[in-house]
mmCIF file of C-alpha atoms and ligand atoms in Angstrom:
data_model
loop_
_atom_site.group_PDB
_atom_site.id
_atom_site.type_symbol
_atom_site.label_atom_id
_atom_site.label_comp_id
_atom_site.label_asym_id
_atom_site.label_seq_id
_atom_site.Cartn_x
_atom_site.Cartn_y
_atom_site.Cartn_z
ATOM 1 C CA MET E 247 40.175 27.594 -62.059
ATOM 2 C CA VAL E 248 44.135 27.785 -62.698
ATOM 3 C CA LYS E 249 45.883 29.831 -64.524
ATOM 4 C CA HIS E 250 47.278 28.567 -68.098
ATOM 5 C CA SER E 251 50.801 28.841 -69.223
ATOM 6 C CA SER E 252 48.751 31.371 -71.852
ATOM 7 C CA ARG E 253 46.478 33.764 -72.285
ATOM 8 C CA ILE E 254 44.898 35.520 -76.377
ATOM 9 C CA PHE E 255 43.247 38.125 -76.285
ATOM 10 C CA LEU E 256 41.104 39.422 -78.966
ATOM 11 C CA ASN E 257 40.822 43.515 -80.143
ATOM 12 C CA GLN E 258 36.766 44.209 -80.645
ATOM 13 C CA THR E 259 37.921 47.912 -81.857
ATOM 14 C CA ALA E 260 40.128 45.574 -84.398
ATOM 15 C CA LEU E 261 37.713 43.210 -85.649
ATOM 16 C CA LYS E 262 34.422 46.150 -86.265
ATOM 17 C CA GLY E 263 37.371 47.859 -88.392
ATOM 18 C CA ASN E 264 38.137 44.608 -90.449
ATOM 19 C CA PHE E 265 34.075 43.982 -91.063
ATOM 20 C CA ASN E 266 33.725 47.571 -91.846
ATOM 21 C CA PHE E 267 36.673 47.480 -94.462
ATOM 22 C CA ILE E 268 34.530 44.462 -95.642
ATOM 23 C CA ARG E 269 31.336 45.541 -95.632
ATOM 24 C CA LYS E 270 32.338 48.385 -97.760
ATOM 25 C CA LYS E 271 34.213 46.327 -100.197
ATOM 26 C CA VAL E 272 31.132 43.478 -100.758
ATOM 27 C CA GLY E 273 28.131 47.144 -100.792
ATOM 28 C CA ASP E 274 25.450 46.631 -98.650
ATOM 29 C CA ASN E 275 23.175 43.659 -100.376
ATOM 30 C CA VAL E 276 25.545 41.663 -99.527
ATOM 31 C CA ARG E 277 25.456 39.001 -96.569
ATOM 32 C CA ILE E 278 28.192 38.025 -94.402
ATOM 33 C CA SER E 279 28.722 34.745 -93.329
ATOM 34 C CA SER E 280 31.307 34.666 -90.829
ATOM 35 C CA VAL E 281 33.498 31.656 -91.699
ATOM 36 C CA VAL E 282 34.587 29.766 -87.923
ATOM 37 C CA LYS E 283 35.724 26.503 -89.177
ATOM 38 C CA ALA E 284 38.786 25.334 -87.074
ATOM 39 C CA ASN E 285 37.520 27.665 -84.214
ATOM 40 C CA ALA E 286 37.384 30.731 -85.550
ATOM 41 C CA TYR E 287 41.241 30.094 -87.268
ATOM 42 C CA GLY E 288 42.398 29.336 -83.786
ATOM 43 C CA HIS E 289 40.969 32.729 -82.107
ATOM 44 C CA GLY E 290 38.313 30.749 -80.416
ATOM 45 C CA ILE E 291 34.352 30.239 -80.973
ATOM 46 C CA GLY E 292 33.084 30.900 -77.747
ATOM 47 C CA THR E 293 34.624 34.316 -77.633
ATOM 48 C CA PHE E 294 35.079 35.330 -81.255
ATOM 49 C CA VAL E 295 30.771 34.788 -82.003
ATOM 50 C CA PRO E 296 30.041 37.625 -80.281
ATOM 51 C CA MET E 297 32.398 39.688 -80.639
ATOM 52 C CA ALA E 298 31.334 39.691 -84.702
ATOM 53 C CA GLU E 299 27.482 39.445 -83.836
ATOM 54 C CA LYS E 300 28.499 43.112 -82.265
ATOM 55 C CA CYS E 301 29.838 43.724 -85.175
ATOM 56 C CA GLY E 302 26.783 43.343 -86.657
ATOM 57 C CA ILE E 303 27.216 40.015 -87.665
ATOM 58 C CA ASN E 304 24.622 37.434 -87.891
ATOM 59 C CA HIS E 305 25.270 34.289 -90.091
ATOM 60 C CA PHE E 306 28.062 31.947 -89.062
ATOM 61 C CA ALA E 307 29.880 29.080 -91.158
ATOM 62 C CA THR E 308 31.539 26.050 -89.916
ATOM 63 C CA ALA E 309 33.184 23.161 -91.571
ATOM 64 C CA SER E 310 32.240 20.218 -89.228
ATOM 65 C CA ALA E 311 28.561 19.617 -86.832
ATOM 66 C CA PHE E 312 30.587 19.573 -83.885
ATOM 67 C CA GLU E 313 31.788 22.857 -84.490
ATOM 68 C CA ALA E 314 28.397 24.448 -84.972
ATOM 69 C CA GLU E 315 27.406 22.720 -82.011
ATOM 70 C CA GLU E 316 29.965 24.603 -80.477
ATOM 71 C CA VAL E 317 28.750 28.144 -82.485
ATOM 72 C CA LEU E 318 25.398 27.038 -81.189
ATOM 73 C CA ASP E 319 26.380 27.581 -77.307
ATOM 74 C CA ALA E 320 27.919 30.765 -78.465
ATOM 75 C CA CYS E 321 25.735 32.653 -81.082
ATOM 76 C CA SER E 322 22.437 34.372 -79.599
ATOM 77 C CA GLN E 323 18.808 33.145 -80.683
ATOM 78 C CA SER E 324 18.688 35.185 -84.573
ATOM 79 C CA SER E 325 21.945 33.963 -85.476
ATOM 80 C CA SER E 326 22.037 31.776 -88.272
ATOM 81 C CA ILE E 327 23.992 28.490 -88.795
ATOM 82 C CA MET E 328 25.505 26.678 -91.541
ATOM 83 C CA ILE E 329 27.564 24.200 -91.740
ATOM 84 C CA MET E 330 29.353 23.701 -95.282
ATOM 85 C CA GLY E 331 31.310 20.062 -94.836
ATOM 86 C CA LEU E 332 30.715 17.073 -92.161
ATOM 87 C CA LEU E 333 27.451 16.228 -91.245
ATOM 88 C CA TYR E 334 26.900 13.081 -90.371
ATOM 89 C CA ASN E 335 23.153 11.387 -91.273
ATOM 90 C CA GLU E 336 22.645 10.539 -87.807
ATOM 91 C CA ASP E 337 23.307 14.290 -86.594
ATOM 92 C CA MET E 338 20.900 15.457 -89.212
ATOM 93 C CA LYS E 339 18.070 15.522 -86.696
ATOM 94 C CA TRP E 340 19.783 17.446 -84.563
ATOM 95 C CA ALA E 341 20.912 20.037 -87.009
ATOM 96 C CA VAL E 342 17.233 20.517 -88.676
ATOM 97 C CA LYS E 343 15.714 21.111 -84.925
ATOM 98 C CA ASN E 344 18.251 23.607 -84.216
ATOM 99 C CA ASN E 345 17.606 25.286 -87.806
ATOM 100 C CA ILE E 346 20.854 24.792 -88.722
ATOM 101 C CA GLU E 347 21.411 25.298 -92.488
ATOM 102 C CA PHE E 348 24.273 22.385 -94.136
ATOM 103 C CA TYR E 349 25.649 21.738 -97.413
ATOM 104 C CA THR E 350 24.402 18.854 -99.193
ATOM 105 C CA PHE E 351 26.766 17.616 -102.148
ATOM 106 C CA ASN E 352 25.224 14.271 -103.188
ATOM 107 C CA LEU E 353 21.536 12.542 -103.888
ATOM 108 C CA ASP E 354 22.058 10.389 -100.948
ATOM 109 C CA LYS E 355 22.535 13.456 -98.042
ATOM 110 C CA LEU E 356 19.149 15.245 -100.086
ATOM 111 C CA GLN E 357 17.371 11.984 -98.948
ATOM 112 C CA SER E 358 18.586 11.947 -95.440
ATOM 113 C CA ALA E 359 17.841 15.594 -94.864
ATOM 114 C CA LEU E 360 14.300 15.376 -96.166
ATOM 115 C CA ASP E 361 13.825 11.723 -93.984
ATOM 116 C CA ALA E 362 15.289 14.131 -91.036
ATOM 117 C CA ALA E 363 12.810 17.025 -92.371
ATOM 118 C CA LEU E 364 9.835 14.270 -91.697
ATOM 119 C CA GLU E 365 11.177 12.726 -88.512
ATOM 120 C CA VAL E 366 11.385 16.106 -86.720
ATOM 121 C CA GLY E 367 8.694 17.395 -88.104
ATOM 122 C CA LYS E 368 10.112 20.459 -89.472
ATOM 123 C CA PRO E 369 11.860 21.540 -93.097
ATOM 124 C CA ALA E 370 15.748 21.478 -93.631
ATOM 125 C CA LYS E 371 17.257 24.010 -94.479
ATOM 126 C CA ILE E 372 19.417 23.078 -97.219
ATOM 127 C CA HIS E 373 22.708 24.256 -99.677
ATOM 128 C CA LEU E 374 23.252 22.861 -102.817
ATOM 129 C CA GLU E 375 26.881 22.756 -103.495
ATOM 130 C CA VAL E 376 28.102 21.862 -107.026
ATOM 131 C CA GLU E 377 31.064 20.760 -108.525
ATOM 132 C CA THR E 378 31.980 23.354 -110.207
ATOM 133 C CA GLY E 379 36.605 22.689 -110.386
ATOM 134 C CA ALA E 380 38.123 21.832 -107.002
ATOM 135 C CA ASN E 381 37.068 18.271 -107.207
ATOM 136 C CA ARG E 382 36.575 18.209 -103.242
ATOM 137 C CA THR E 383 32.703 17.960 -102.656
ATOM 138 C CA GLY E 384 29.856 18.962 -104.754
ATOM 139 C CA LEU E 385 26.620 17.726 -106.849
ATOM 140 C CA GLN E 386 28.256 16.802 -110.470
ATOM 141 C CA ALA E 387 26.355 18.532 -113.394
ATOM 142 C CA ASP E 388 24.762 14.957 -114.325
ATOM 143 C CA GLU E 389 23.292 14.687 -110.643
ATOM 144 C CA PHE E 390 22.186 18.400 -110.518
ATOM 145 C CA GLY E 391 18.643 18.051 -112.234
ATOM 146 C CA LYS E 392 17.932 14.804 -110.093
ATOM 147 C CA ALA E 393 18.438 16.774 -107.283
ATOM 148 C CA LEU E 394 16.396 19.845 -108.443
ATOM 149 C CA SER E 395 13.440 17.647 -108.868
ATOM 150 C CA PHE E 396 13.789 16.402 -105.538
ATOM 151 C CA LEU E 397 13.737 19.424 -104.026
ATOM 152 C CA LYS E 398 10.709 21.018 -106.116
ATOM 153 C CA LYS E 399 8.428 17.256 -105.612
ATOM 154 C CA HIS E 400 9.651 18.105 -101.668
ATOM 155 C CA GLN E 401 9.400 21.849 -101.462
ATOM 156 C CA GLU E 402 7.449 21.849 -98.113
ATOM 157 C CA HIS E 403 10.190 19.857 -96.386
ATOM 158 C CA LEU E 404 13.611 20.481 -98.184
ATOM 159 C CA ILE E 405 14.383 24.580 -97.713
ATOM 160 C CA PHE E 406 16.340 25.630 -100.991
ATOM 161 C CA GLU E 407 18.844 28.223 -98.518
ATOM 162 C CA GLY E 408 21.177 28.163 -101.059
ATOM 163 C CA LEU E 409 23.403 27.218 -104.285
ATOM 164 C CA CYS E 410 27.390 27.588 -103.687
ATOM 165 C CA THR E 411 30.270 26.171 -104.701
ATOM 166 C CA HIS E 412 34.031 27.063 -103.657
ATOM 167 C CA PHE E 413 37.025 28.167 -105.489
ATOM 168 C CA GLY E 414 40.272 26.143 -105.268
ATOM 169 C CA GLY E 415 42.397 28.937 -104.712
ATOM 170 C CA ALA E 416 41.394 32.329 -105.064
ATOM 171 C CA GLU E 417 44.301 33.689 -103.605
ATOM 172 C CA SER E 418 46.437 33.147 -106.203
ATOM 173 C CA LEU E 419 46.764 35.398 -109.523
ATOM 174 C CA SER E 420 47.821 32.028 -111.272
ATOM 175 C CA ASN E 421 45.248 30.501 -110.719
ATOM 176 C CA GLN E 422 42.794 32.962 -112.370
ATOM 177 C CA PHE E 423 42.262 31.389 -115.362
ATOM 178 C CA LYS E 424 40.522 28.540 -112.702
ATOM 179 C CA ILE E 425 38.558 30.568 -110.661
ATOM 180 C CA ASP E 426 37.040 31.686 -114.325
ATOM 181 C CA SER E 427 36.090 28.521 -115.462
ATOM 182 C CA GLN E 428 34.767 27.394 -112.042
ATOM 183 C CA HIS E 429 32.368 30.660 -112.210
ATOM 184 C CA LYS E 430 31.718 29.747 -115.782
ATOM 185 C CA ARG E 431 30.426 26.372 -114.596
ATOM 186 C CA TYR E 432 28.297 27.076 -111.383
ATOM 187 C CA LYS E 433 26.301 29.925 -113.479
ATOM 188 C CA GLU E 434 25.536 27.068 -115.528
ATOM 189 C CA PHE E 435 23.997 25.281 -112.713
ATOM 190 C CA LEU E 436 22.385 28.610 -111.913
ATOM 191 C CA LYS E 437 20.659 28.212 -115.405
ATOM 192 C CA GLN E 438 19.767 25.288 -114.818
ATOM 193 C CA CYS E 439 17.719 26.431 -111.809
ATOM 194 C CA SER E 440 16.199 29.142 -113.158
ATOM 195 C CA ALA E 441 15.076 26.317 -116.532
ATOM 196 C CA LYS E 442 13.374 24.873 -113.802
ATOM 197 C CA SER E 443 11.983 27.698 -111.888
ATOM 198 C CA VAL E 444 13.879 26.202 -108.714
ATOM 199 C CA MET E 445 16.021 28.946 -106.733
ATOM 200 C CA PRO E 446 18.243 29.360 -103.805
ATOM 201 C CA LYS E 447 17.624 32.046 -101.290
ATOM 202 C CA TYR E 448 21.176 32.466 -101.138
ATOM 203 C CA ARG E 449 23.617 32.607 -104.212
ATOM 204 C CA HIS E 450 27.367 32.203 -102.781
ATOM 205 C CA ILE E 451 30.742 31.488 -103.962
ATOM 206 C CA ALA E 452 33.059 34.154 -102.710
ATOM 207 C CA CYS E 453 35.829 33.426 -99.764
ATOM 208 C CA SER E 454 38.130 35.915 -98.464
ATOM 209 C CA ALA E 455 40.193 36.335 -101.721
ATOM 210 C CA ALA E 456 37.258 36.438 -104.460
ATOM 211 C CA ALA E 457 34.869 38.912 -102.297
ATOM 212 C CA LEU E 458 37.947 41.259 -101.688
ATOM 213 C CA ALA E 459 38.955 41.072 -105.585
ATOM 214 C CA TYR E 460 36.438 39.810 -107.971
ATOM 215 C CA LYS E 461 33.209 41.652 -107.178
ATOM 216 C CA ASP E 462 31.534 39.514 -110.063
ATOM 217 C CA THR E 463 31.549 36.703 -107.532
ATOM 218 C CA LEU E 464 29.263 38.383 -104.791
ATOM 219 C CA TYR E 465 26.414 37.790 -105.523
ATOM 220 C CA ASP E 466 23.682 37.241 -102.360
ATOM 221 C CA MET E 467 25.942 36.347 -99.991
ATOM 222 C CA VAL E 468 29.907 36.226 -99.023
ATOM 223 C CA ARG E 469 31.479 33.377 -96.930
ATOM 224 C CA ILE E 470 34.753 35.569 -95.215
ATOM 225 C CA GLY E 471 37.690 33.799 -93.136
ATOM 226 C CA VAL E 472 40.835 34.772 -92.919
ATOM 227 C CA ALA E 473 40.000 38.397 -93.822
ATOM 228 C CA GLN E 474 37.789 38.937 -90.989
ATOM 229 C CA TYR E 475 40.538 38.326 -88.795
ATOM 230 C CA GLY E 476 42.041 40.875 -90.347
ATOM 231 C CA PHE E 477 44.266 39.002 -92.601
ATOM 232 C CA TRP E 478 45.003 39.596 -96.781
ATOM 233 C CA PRO E 479 44.222 36.730 -97.997
ATOM 234 C CA SER E 480 47.449 36.958 -100.098
ATOM 235 C CA PRO E 481 50.384 39.339 -101.594
ATOM 236 C CA ASP E 482 48.266 39.435 -104.927
ATOM 237 C CA ILE E 483 45.143 40.291 -103.177
ATOM 238 C CA TYR E 484 46.602 43.381 -101.305
ATOM 239 C CA TYR E 485 47.779 44.271 -104.620
ATOM 240 C CA MET E 486 45.405 44.394 -106.768
ATOM 241 C CA HIS E 487 43.426 46.097 -103.991
ATOM 242 C CA LEU E 488 46.205 48.477 -104.325
ATOM 243 C CA GLN E 489 45.545 48.893 -108.104
ATOM 244 C CA GLU E 490 42.056 48.778 -107.878
ATOM 245 C CA THR E 491 41.950 52.136 -104.864
ATOM 246 C CA GLY E 492 45.689 53.826 -106.412
ATOM 247 C CA LYS E 493 46.807 53.797 -103.296
ATOM 248 C CA LYS E 494 50.415 53.280 -102.211
ATOM 249 C CA LYS E 495 49.209 50.798 -98.672
ATOM 250 C CA GLU E 496 46.117 49.934 -96.994
ATOM 251 C CA ASN E 497 46.839 49.344 -93.473
ATOM 252 C CA THR E 498 42.601 48.630 -92.553
ATOM 253 C CA LEU E 499 42.745 45.024 -91.898
ATOM 254 C CA LYS E 500 44.386 44.675 -88.538
ATOM 255 C CA ARG E 501 44.996 41.243 -86.539
ATOM 256 C CA ILE E 502 42.481 41.039 -83.826
ATOM 257 C CA PHE E 503 45.126 38.507 -82.314
ATOM 258 C CA ASN E 504 47.915 39.082 -79.073
ATOM 259 C CA TRP E 505 49.319 36.530 -77.210
ATOM 260 C CA LYS E 506 50.991 36.097 -74.152
ATOM 261 C CA THR E 507 52.551 34.464 -71.135
ATOM 262 C CA ASP E 508 54.878 35.575 -68.862
ATOM 263 C CA ILE E 509 58.396 34.787 -67.287
ATOM 264 C CA MET E 510 58.604 31.638 -65.158
ATOM 265 C CA ASP E 511 62.205 31.919 -64.059
ATOM 266 C CA LEU E 512 65.010 33.317 -64.658
ATOM 267 C CA ARG E 513 68.648 32.537 -64.266
ATOM 268 C CA SER E 514 72.394 33.267 -65.305
ATOM 269 C CA VAL E 515 74.046 30.626 -68.092
ATOM 270 C CA LYS E 516 77.788 31.297 -67.815
ATOM 271 C CA ALA E 517 80.175 30.788 -71.632
ATOM 272 C CA GLY E 518 80.247 27.536 -72.721
ATOM 273 C CA GLU E 519 77.399 26.048 -70.989
ATOM 274 C CA PHE E 520 74.426 24.589 -73.926
ATOM 275 C CA ILE E 521 70.766 25.499 -72.427
ATOM 276 C CA GLY E 522 67.874 23.178 -72.948
ATOM 277 C CA TYR E 523 68.079 19.803 -74.559
ATOM 278 C CA GLY E 524 71.190 18.791 -76.132
ATOM 279 C CA THR E 525 73.728 21.031 -77.241
ATOM 280 C CA ALA E 526 71.795 23.083 -79.970
ATOM 281 C CA TYR E 527 73.125 26.171 -78.393
ATOM 282 C CA GLN E 528 75.769 26.723 -76.474
ATOM 283 C CA ALA E 529 76.303 30.157 -74.748
ATOM 284 C CA THR E 530 78.857 32.755 -76.489
ATOM 285 C CA HIS E 531 78.918 35.389 -73.653
ATOM 286 C CA ASP E 532 78.051 35.042 -69.425
ATOM 287 C CA MET E 533 74.407 35.276 -70.530
ATOM 288 C CA ASP E 534 70.723 35.942 -68.394
ATOM 289 C CA ILE E 535 67.838 33.484 -69.630
ATOM 290 C CA ALA E 536 64.654 34.038 -69.124
ATOM 291 C CA VAL E 537 62.282 30.636 -68.909
ATOM 292 C CA LEU E 538 58.889 30.590 -70.609
ATOM 293 C CA PRO E 539 56.082 28.113 -69.391
ATOM 294 C CA LEU E 540 54.545 27.423 -72.670
ATOM 295 C CA GLY E 541 56.194 24.722 -75.584
ATOM 296 C CA TYR E 542 55.365 23.339 -78.924
ATOM 297 C CA SER E 543 51.980 21.364 -76.840
ATOM 298 C CA ASN E 544 50.471 24.479 -76.536
ATOM 299 C CA GLY E 545 50.615 25.791 -80.124
ATOM 300 C CA TYR E 546 54.287 27.388 -80.284
ATOM 301 C CA PRO E 547 55.653 26.095 -83.142
ATOM 302 C CA ARG E 548 59.158 23.819 -82.525
ATOM 303 C CA ALA E 549 60.458 25.345 -85.732
ATOM 304 C CA LEU E 550 61.009 28.115 -84.423
ATOM 305 C CA SER E 551 63.956 26.512 -82.276
ATOM 306 C CA ASN E 552 67.448 28.915 -82.206
ATOM 307 C CA ARG E 553 65.153 31.165 -85.015
ATOM 308 C CA GLY E 554 62.164 33.382 -83.217
ATOM 309 C CA HIS E 555 61.886 35.931 -80.686
ATOM 310 C CA VAL E 556 59.416 37.309 -77.830
ATOM 311 C CA LEU E 557 58.752 40.807 -76.695
ATOM 312 C CA ILE E 558 59.973 41.197 -73.129
ATOM 313 C CA GLY E 559 60.281 45.159 -71.485
ATOM 314 C CA GLY E 560 59.128 46.122 -75.154
ATOM 315 C CA LYS E 561 62.926 45.169 -76.475
ATOM 316 C CA LYS E 562 63.291 41.168 -78.653
ATOM 317 C CA ALA E 563 64.117 38.932 -76.964
ATOM 318 C CA PRO E 564 65.533 35.835 -79.236
ATOM 319 C CA ILE E 565 65.060 32.118 -78.832
ATOM 320 C CA VAL E 566 67.957 29.995 -77.718
ATOM 321 C CA GLY E 567 67.970 26.453 -77.966
ATOM 322 C CA LEU E 568 64.620 24.449 -78.814
ATOM 323 C CA ILE E 569 61.415 24.763 -78.285
ATOM 324 C CA ASN E 570 60.446 22.020 -75.556
ATOM 325 C CA MET E 571 57.340 20.036 -75.025
ATOM 326 C CA ASN E 572 56.269 22.581 -72.316
ATOM 327 C CA LEU E 573 58.765 25.425 -71.996
ATOM 328 C CA PHE E 574 62.091 27.406 -73.780
ATOM 329 C CA MET E 575 64.066 29.912 -73.123
ATOM 330 C CA VAL E 576 64.749 33.495 -73.830
ATOM 331 C CA ASP E 577 67.783 35.321 -74.120
ATOM 332 C CA VAL E 578 67.376 38.597 -71.920
ATOM 333 C CA SER E 579 70.683 39.414 -71.323
ATOM 334 C CA HIS E 580 70.487 42.893 -72.794
ATOM 335 C CA ILE E 581 67.127 43.858 -71.318
ATOM 336 C CA ASN E 582 66.723 46.068 -67.741
ATOM 337 C CA ASP E 583 65.288 45.208 -64.578
ATOM 338 C CA VAL E 584 63.910 41.966 -65.883
ATOM 339 C CA LYS E 585 61.488 40.296 -63.147
ATOM 340 C CA VAL E 586 59.599 36.568 -63.092
ATOM 341 C CA GLY E 587 56.438 37.441 -63.826
ATOM 342 C CA ASP E 588 56.975 39.833 -66.422
ATOM 343 C CA GLU E 589 54.423 39.622 -69.721
ATOM 344 C CA VAL E 590 56.015 38.493 -72.651
ATOM 345 C CA VAL E 591 53.770 38.863 -75.515
ATOM 346 C CA LEU E 592 54.364 35.985 -78.127
ATOM 347 C CA ILE E 593 52.198 37.313 -81.096
ATOM 348 C CA GLY E 594 51.296 41.439 -81.066
ATOM 349 C CA ARG E 595 52.754 44.862 -79.574
ATOM 350 C CA GLN E 596 54.230 45.213 -76.274
ATOM 351 C CA ASN E 597 55.940 49.271 -76.360
ATOM 352 C CA ASN E 598 56.934 49.966 -79.983
ATOM 353 C CA ASN E 599 57.730 46.842 -81.109
ATOM 354 C CA VAL E 600 55.583 44.004 -82.802
ATOM 355 C CA ILE E 601 56.029 40.150 -83.619
ATOM 356 C CA ASN E 602 53.557 39.435 -86.489
ATOM 357 C CA ILE E 603 52.550 35.674 -87.724
ATOM 358 C CA SER E 604 53.556 36.247 -91.114
ATOM 359 C CA SER E 605 57.525 36.655 -89.021
ATOM 360 C CA PHE E 606 56.690 32.745 -87.768
ATOM 361 C CA THR E 607 55.051 31.210 -90.610
ATOM 362 C CA ASP E 608 57.918 32.654 -92.540
ATOM 363 C CA PHE E 609 60.570 30.585 -90.922
ATOM 364 C CA THR E 610 58.654 27.763 -89.732
ATOM 365 C CA GLN E 611 56.578 27.136 -93.635
ATOM 366 C CA LEU E 612 52.654 27.009 -91.973
ATOM 367 C CA LEU E 613 50.319 28.994 -93.482
ATOM 368 C CA ASN E 614 48.275 31.495 -91.541
ATOM 369 C CA ASN E 615 45.754 29.773 -91.180
ATOM 370 C CA GLU E 616 47.919 26.301 -90.261
ATOM 371 C CA MET E 617 49.676 28.120 -87.240
ATOM 372 C CA LEU E 618 46.174 29.678 -86.114
ATOM 373 C CA SER E 619 44.136 26.692 -86.196
ATOM 374 C CA ARG E 620 46.531 24.712 -84.204
ATOM 375 C CA LEU E 621 46.419 26.767 -81.547
ATOM 376 C CA PRO E 622 45.011 24.242 -78.399
ATOM 377 C CA SER E 623 41.353 24.882 -77.447
ATOM 378 C CA ALA E 624 42.235 25.501 -74.446
ATOM 379 C CA ILE E 625 43.963 28.325 -73.969
ATOM 380 C CA PRO E 626 42.119 30.738 -72.637
ATOM 381 C CA ARG E 627 40.447 33.665 -75.119
ATOM 382 C CA LYS E 628 39.102 36.787 -73.865
ATOM 383 C CA ALA E 629 37.354 39.826 -75.681
ATOM 384 C CA ILE E 630 39.075 43.829 -75.261
ATOM 385 C CA LYS E 631 38.242 46.850 -76.819
HETATM 386 C C1 PLP A 1349 37.271 28.512 -95.273
HETATM 387 C C2 PLP A 1349 35.975 28.624 -96.736
HETATM 388 C C3 PLP A 1349 36.033 29.505 -96.701
HETATM 389 C C4 PLP A 1349 36.855 30.848 -96.421
HETATM 390 O O1 PLP A 1349 37.654 31.333 -96.728
HETATM 391 P P1 PLP A 1349 39.022 32.129 -96.791
HETATM 392 O O2 PLP A 1349 39.848 32.559 -97.728
HETATM 393 O O3 PLP A 1349 39.379 31.962 -95.193
HETATM 394 O O4 PLP A 1349 37.731 33.436 -96.227
HETATM 395 C C5 PLP A 1349 34.941 29.675 -97.494
HETATM 396 N N1 PLP A 1349 33.829 28.981 -97.813
HETATM 397 C C6 PLP A 1349 34.682 27.410 -97.430
HETATM 398 C C7 PLP A 1349 33.753 26.591 -98.471
HETATM 399 C C8 PLP A 1349 35.731 27.804 -97.305
HETATM 400 O O5 PLP A 1349 35.793 26.387 -96.147
#
C-alpha cells in the first residue's frame, strides 16, 4: 500500500488518563458509553474502539447504523453498540441479529422494532428516547403512555434497555434553565414508568458536559463524547470543575490526537515573488519555503490561509499563501537544516512547541468537533503508547 499524505496518531496513555478522570467524576456505578459518532469525532472508529476497550469501556454509541456497522467490525464480542439516531426500518433486522441496541423515538419505530424482532426470532433491545425540550427526536408526552403499554404487552420481544433524552446545550451555563426544565420533564416520564411498572434497565441523559458538571444527571449510564478525546466541553464546564475542586488549574484531560505529515519539497523564493495561487502572499524578502502535500481536501481548513502555522524542527513555520486543494506552503527561512522528508506537525507537540486544535478553531470559527469530524476517513490512524 502506498503512503498517504498525512498520518494521525492516537495516544493510549492519554486516553487512559481521560477515562480515569471521567470515571472518578461519575463514580464506579455508572456505565460509560463511549460516543463514537462521526468516525469517533474524526479519531477513526477502527483505531479508537479497541483503544477504548483497553481502558475498560464496553459500550459504544453511534449516530447511525452505518457507523454502528464500523464499530461492529472493530469491537470485541463482549462490547455493546447503541444507535442513537438513524436506523432505517429495513436495517432493523440486521440490528436485532447483531444485538445492536437502538433508539426508538416514535410509535411507528416501536412497531417496526417488534416486527423485526418477530422476523428474526430474537428480542430487540430498544431505548425509548423522550422529548424533553430539545425538539429534535423523542417520543412526545402524549404518546408515551401508549409506548409503555406496547412495551409491556410485547416484553418477550422488546427489551426495555433504556429511557433517555439529550440536553440541548448543557455546555453553556446560560442554558441552565433549559437543562433544568428538560431534566424535570425527564423525571415525569420516569414517574410514568414506575406507575406502569415498566422500568428501563438504564436511565441515561448525560453527555460530557452534564456528566462533568451536573451530578444529578448521572443515573445508570452516561454518554461521553468530547471529554474522552481530551477536550473540556466548554470553558463554562472547565471553570465549574475548578470551582468544585478548588483548584487553579486542571490538566488531566489530554488531547490524544496528533496529526503529522512531512515536507514534500523545498524552494527559495525571491523578494517580490507571489507564492501559490493569485496574489494572496508576496515575499517581503528572499525566503525559504517548504511545500506540504495536503490541503483542504484532506481536512486542513482553508481558513488558515496566510494565518495558521505548523511545526518543523520544533519551531513554528507560518503558512504563506492560500491553502490549496492538495498543497500548501510554509515559511522555513528561520529554521536551520530543513530537508525534504522532515516531519511536520499539523496538530500536536514537537520538541517544546504545541499546536492545539483550539488555535485552529479560533481562526476558522469551526468548533473543535466540527474540525475533527471533517477529517477524511482515508487518513491512516495509528495507536501509539
Ligand atoms: C453526541 C452525543 C452525545 C455526546 O456528546 P458530548 O458532548 O460530545 O459528550 C451524547 N448523546 C447524544 C444523543 C449525542 O448525540
